[in-house]
Amino acid sequence: MAGAFGGETAESYYDEGLTASVKGDLNRAVQCFEKAIRLDNTLAVAYHQLGKCYARLGRYKKAITLLSQVVQKRPDLVAARLDLGHALVGLGESEAAKRHFEAVLGRESADAKALLGVAESESASGNWESALKCAELAQQTGGQNYSALVVLGRAAKHMGQADVAVRSLQRADKLIEKYLETNPEKPEGHYLRGEIAREGENAAAALQHYRDAEKFAEP
């Protein structure tokens, strides 16, 4: 394959990989980032984005291997450390993930993404009170977003705060509903609405959203 952004260079394949990633064409993005690395094995950002793509594909072990290498060589690269933390959460390694998020907070105590990462780690470990607190802090510093609202809703439900749980999940659903207005054929939006419905224990709605996601997913 030839790079679409300037020929056979690592940078052109990297740029093409970023474009494919933004469009949700993760398999194409993986191909481009791997080609970029073959042409320049010192291109740390390509390793980072490749690891991020593997995490989005659910291939957490491969993602962790790549992202760990990036963090080891570039400990100052906050985005890579955050992505490594999320990949570890995906693999069920919540305590290891938490250490990476806390390392970021050690540099910037109000980093909303790191606070959300801690909230997700604590949620995965069943530490609901801490998850609730960190999700609230993440919202206060970074504004409302889908992930923070879902963690907040999940933690509140387990803490017996039903009103907070319902309100948070409804807000998360509204955000995804708005996203789907302009991206109706993106499977991610339908899948995320399914996750919200599942958290709200609405099995019928969850199943319908999952079916919609499957309908728009690539073969």
One Martini backbone bead per residue (centre of mass of N, CA, C, O) as a GRO file, in nm:
protein
  219
    1MET     BB    1   0.101   0.033   0.014
    2ALA     BB    2   0.020   0.376  -0.008
    3GLY     BB    3   0.059   0.682   0.090
    4ALA     BB    4  -0.163   0.969   0.099
    5PHE     BB    5   0.070   1.176   0.254
    6GLY     BB    6   0.359   1.165   0.064
    7GLY     BB    7   0.419   0.866   0.053
    8GLU     BB    8   0.711   0.667   0.150
    9THR     BB    9   0.652   0.752   0.470
   10ALA     BB   10   0.612   0.758   0.800
   11GLU     BB   11   0.443   1.021   0.814
   12SER     BB   12   0.224   0.945   0.605
   13TYR     BB   13   0.121   0.693   0.757
   14TYR     BB   14   0.054   0.835   1.017
   15ASP     BB   15  -0.157   1.032   0.902
   16GLU     BB   16  -0.342   0.810   0.788
   17GLY     BB   17  -0.394   0.672   1.058
   18LEU     BB   18  -0.536   0.908   1.196
   19THR     BB   19  -0.770   0.932   0.997
   20ALA     BB   20  -0.877   0.642   1.035
   21SER     BB   21  -0.926   0.662   1.340
   22VAL     BB   22  -1.135   0.894   1.337
   23LYS     BB   23  -1.331   0.719   1.142
   24GLY     BB   24  -1.303   0.404   1.262
   25ASP     BB   25  -1.064   0.264   1.089
   26LEU     BB   26  -0.871   0.048   1.255
   27ASN     BB   27  -0.740  -0.147   1.054
   28ARG     BB   28  -0.610   0.071   0.881
   29ALA     BB   29  -0.453   0.209   1.106
   30VAL     BB   30  -0.275  -0.029   1.179
   31GLN     BB   31  -0.134  -0.055   0.907
   32CYS     BB   32  -0.008   0.231   0.907
   33PHE     BB   33   0.152   0.221   1.174
   34GLU     BB   34   0.321  -0.027   1.101
   35LYS     BB   35   0.454   0.102   0.854
   36ALA     BB   36   0.585   0.340   1.002
   37ILE     BB   37   0.765   0.161   1.186
   38ARG     BB   38   0.922   0.019   0.959
   39LEU     BB   39   1.043   0.299   0.857
   40ASP     BB   40   1.034   0.407   1.183
   41ASN     BB   41   1.145   0.284   1.500
   42THR     BB   42   1.137   0.595   1.650
   43LEU     BB   43   0.818   0.643   1.634
   44ALA     BB   44   0.641   0.693   1.911
   45VAL     BB   45   0.356   0.786   1.810
   46ALA     BB   46   0.296   0.521   1.656
   47TYR     BB   47   0.296   0.332   1.896
   48HIS     BB   48   0.076   0.475   2.048
   49GLN     BB   49  -0.154   0.455   1.831
   50LEU     BB   50  -0.144   0.150   1.805
   51GLY     BB   51  -0.218   0.086   2.097
   52LYS     BB   52  -0.488   0.235   2.092
   53CYS     BB   53  -0.621   0.062   1.874
   54TYR     BB   54  -0.603  -0.210   2.022
   55ALA     BB   55  -0.780  -0.120   2.256
   56ARG     BB   56  -1.036  -0.057   2.080
   57LEU     BB   57  -1.030  -0.374   1.983
   58GLY     BB   58  -0.959  -0.546   2.262
   59ARG     BB   59  -0.627  -0.573   2.250
   60TYR     BB   60  -0.474  -0.540   2.540
   61LYS     BB   61  -0.200  -0.684   2.541
   62LYS     BB   62  -0.083  -0.540   2.295
   63ALA     BB   63  -0.124  -0.255   2.398
   64ILE     BB   64   0.049  -0.277   2.657
   65THR     BB   65   0.316  -0.339   2.524
   66LEU     BB   66   0.337  -0.074   2.361
   67LEU     BB   67   0.276   0.141   2.587
   68SER     BB   68   0.506   0.059   2.776
   69GLN     BB   69   0.734   0.141   2.585
   70VAL     BB   70   0.662   0.438   2.567
   71VAL     BB   71   0.672   0.506   2.873
   72GLN     BB   72   0.966   0.420   2.917
   73LYS     BB   73   1.082   0.630   2.700
   74ARG     BB   74   0.816   0.843   2.766
   75PRO     BB   75   0.725   0.956   3.073
   76ASP     BB   76   0.604   1.248   2.965
   77LEU     BB   77   0.368   1.094   2.815
   78VAL     BB   78   0.056   1.123   2.917
   79ALA     BB   79  -0.131   0.991   2.704
   80ALA     BB   80   0.005   0.710   2.716
   81ARG     BB   81  -0.049   0.656   3.018
   82LEU     BB   82  -0.354   0.670   3.001
   83ASP     BB   83  -0.390   0.443   2.788
   84LEU     BB   84  -0.259   0.227   2.962
   85GLY     BB   85  -0.461   0.237   3.191
   86HIS     BB   86  -0.712   0.157   3.019
   87ALA     BB   87  -0.601  -0.116   2.923
   88LEU     BB   88  -0.578  -0.237   3.209
   89VAL     BB   89  -0.874  -0.221   3.274
   90GLY     BB   90  -0.964  -0.404   3.036
   91LEU     BB   91  -0.788  -0.653   3.169
   92GLY     BB   92  -0.823  -0.617   3.503
   93GLU     BB   93  -0.575  -0.408   3.598
   94SER     BB   94  -0.654  -0.180   3.824
   95GLU     BB   95  -0.401  -0.125   4.002
   96ALA     BB   96  -0.203  -0.062   3.774
   97ALA     BB   97  -0.368   0.165   3.655
   98LYS     BB   98  -0.378   0.354   3.901
   99ARG     BB   99  -0.073   0.420   3.906
  100HIS     BB  100  -0.075   0.584   3.641
  101PHE     BB  101  -0.285   0.797   3.719
  102GLU     BB  102  -0.130   0.894   3.976
  103ALA     BB  103   0.120   0.994   3.825
  104VAL     BB  104  -0.030   1.225   3.687
  105LEU     BB  105  -0.140   1.359   3.952
  106GLY     BB  106   0.148   1.427   4.061
  107ARG     BB  107   0.166   1.666   3.844
  108GLU     BB  108  -0.171   1.689   3.809
  109SER     BB  109  -0.439   1.712   4.026
  110ALA     BB  110  -0.659   1.823   3.781
  111ASP     BB  111  -0.674   1.578   3.598
  112ALA     BB  112  -0.950   1.456   3.449
  113LYS     BB  113  -0.850   1.190   3.314
  114ALA     BB  114  -0.715   1.073   3.568
  115LEU     BB  115  -0.962   1.079   3.752
  116LEU     BB  116  -1.127   0.891   3.574
  117GLY     BB  117  -0.930   0.654   3.588
  118VAL     BB  118  -0.962   0.608   3.890
  119ALA     BB  119  -1.265   0.562   3.885
  120GLU     BB  120  -1.250   0.309   3.700
  121SER     BB  121  -1.067   0.143   3.884
  122GLU     BB  122  -1.252   0.146   4.133
  123SER     BB  123  -1.495   0.022   3.995
  124ALA     BB  124  -1.352  -0.248   3.912
  125SER     BB  125  -1.297  -0.302   4.240
  126GLY     BB  126  -1.555  -0.192   4.414
  127ASN     BB  127  -1.487   0.121   4.495
  128TRP     BB  128  -1.745   0.325   4.519
  129GLU     BB  129  -1.674   0.578   4.682
  130SER     BB  130  -1.419   0.655   4.519
  131ALA     BB  131  -1.551   0.658   4.240
  132LEU     BB  132  -1.753   0.883   4.298
  133LYS     BB  133  -1.552   1.106   4.376
  134CYS     BB  134  -1.377   1.102   4.111
  135ALA     BB  135  -1.609   1.156   3.913
  136GLU     BB  136  -1.684   1.431   4.029
  137LEU     BB  137  -1.406   1.563   3.986
  138ALA     BB  138  -1.396   1.520   3.680
  139GLN     BB  139  -1.641   1.706   3.625
  140GLN     BB  140  -1.538   1.967   3.763
  141THR     BB  141  -1.272   1.984   3.568
  142GLY     BB  142  -1.402   1.858   3.267
  143GLY     BB  143  -1.681   1.794   3.263
  144GLN     BB  144  -1.917   1.649   3.087
  145ASN     BB  145  -1.917   1.292   3.028
  146TYR     BB  146  -1.981   0.980   2.959
  147SER     BB  147  -1.785   0.825   3.149
  148ALA     BB  148  -1.835   0.981   3.412
  149LEU     BB  149  -2.145   0.929   3.424
  150VAL     BB  150  -2.133   0.618   3.436
  151VAL     BB  151  -1.960   0.588   3.687
  152LEU     BB  152  -2.145   0.752   3.866
  153GLY     BB  153  -2.397   0.577   3.829
  154ARG     BB  154  -2.278   0.309   3.926
  155ALA     BB  155  -2.184   0.401   4.206
  156ALA     BB  156  -2.454   0.511   4.309
  157LYS     BB  157  -2.608   0.247   4.294
  158HIS     BB  158  -2.416   0.096   4.503
  159MET     BB  159  -2.476   0.338   4.725
  160GLY     BB  160  -2.801   0.405   4.709
  161GLN     BB  161  -2.819   0.652   4.479
  162ALA     BB  162  -3.067   0.658   4.269
  163ASP     BB  163  -3.099   0.951   4.165
  164VAL     BB  164  -2.807   0.988   4.069
  165ALA     BB  165  -2.801   0.750   3.877
  166VAL     BB  166  -3.031   0.831   3.685
  167ARG     BB  167  -2.929   1.115   3.611
  168SER     BB  168  -2.654   1.030   3.491
  169LEU     BB  169  -2.759   0.831   3.272
  170GLN     BB  170  -2.937   1.036   3.124
  171ARG     BB  171  -2.706   1.226   3.044
  172ALA     BB  172  -2.545   1.019   2.884
  173ASP     BB  173  -2.770   0.957   2.677
  174LYS     BB  174  -2.791   1.244   2.561
  175LEU     BB  175  -2.505   1.258   2.445
  176ILE     BB  176  -2.536   1.012   2.250
  177GLU     BB  177  -2.786   1.110   2.102
  178LYS     BB  178  -2.643   1.359   1.981
  179TYR     BB  179  -2.424   1.203   1.830
  180LEU     BB  180  -2.631   1.034   1.649
  181GLU     BB  181  -2.746   1.270   1.479
  182THR     BB  182  -2.448   1.281   1.315
  183ASN     BB  183  -2.393   0.940   1.376
  184PRO     BB  184  -2.604   0.693   1.289
  185GLU     BB  185  -2.368   0.469   1.167
  186LYS     BB  186  -2.229   0.443   1.439
  187PRO     BB  187  -2.175   0.183   1.655
  188GLU     BB  188  -2.077   0.316   1.920
  189GLY     BB  189  -2.333   0.469   2.004
  190HIS     BB  190  -2.519   0.221   2.035
  191TYR     BB  191  -2.345   0.072   2.239
  192LEU     BB  192  -2.348   0.293   2.463
  193ARG     BB  193  -2.654   0.285   2.503
  194GLY     BB  194  -2.651  -0.008   2.597
  195GLU     BB  195  -2.479   0.038   2.851
  196ILE     BB  196  -2.675   0.229   2.989
  197ALA     BB  197  -2.919   0.038   2.997
  198ARG     BB  198  -2.776  -0.179   3.162
  199GLU     BB  199  -2.724  -0.003   3.411
  200GLY     BB  200  -3.051   0.055   3.423
  201GLU     BB  201  -3.195  -0.229   3.378
  202ASN     BB  202  -3.266  -0.226   3.047
  203ALA     BB  203  -3.277  -0.491   2.853
  204ALA     BB  204  -3.439  -0.420   2.597
  205ALA     BB  205  -3.281  -0.164   2.517
  206ALA     BB  206  -3.001  -0.287   2.510
  207LEU     BB  207  -3.055  -0.494   2.287
  208GLN     BB  208  -3.130  -0.291   2.065
  209HIS     BB  209  -2.862  -0.133   2.064
  210TYR     BB  210  -2.681  -0.376   1.998
  211ARG     BB  211  -2.817  -0.439   1.728
  212ASP     BB  212  -2.750  -0.167   1.597
  213ALA     BB  213  -2.444  -0.197   1.619
  214GLU     BB  214  -2.426  -0.457   1.448
  215LYS     BB  215  -2.548  -0.340   1.185
  216PHE     BB  216  -2.300  -0.111   1.159
  217ALA     BB  217  -2.091  -0.305   1.155
  218GLU     BB  218  -1.833  -0.452   1.052
  219PRO     BB  219  -1.756  -0.769   0.928
   0.00000   0.00000   0.00000
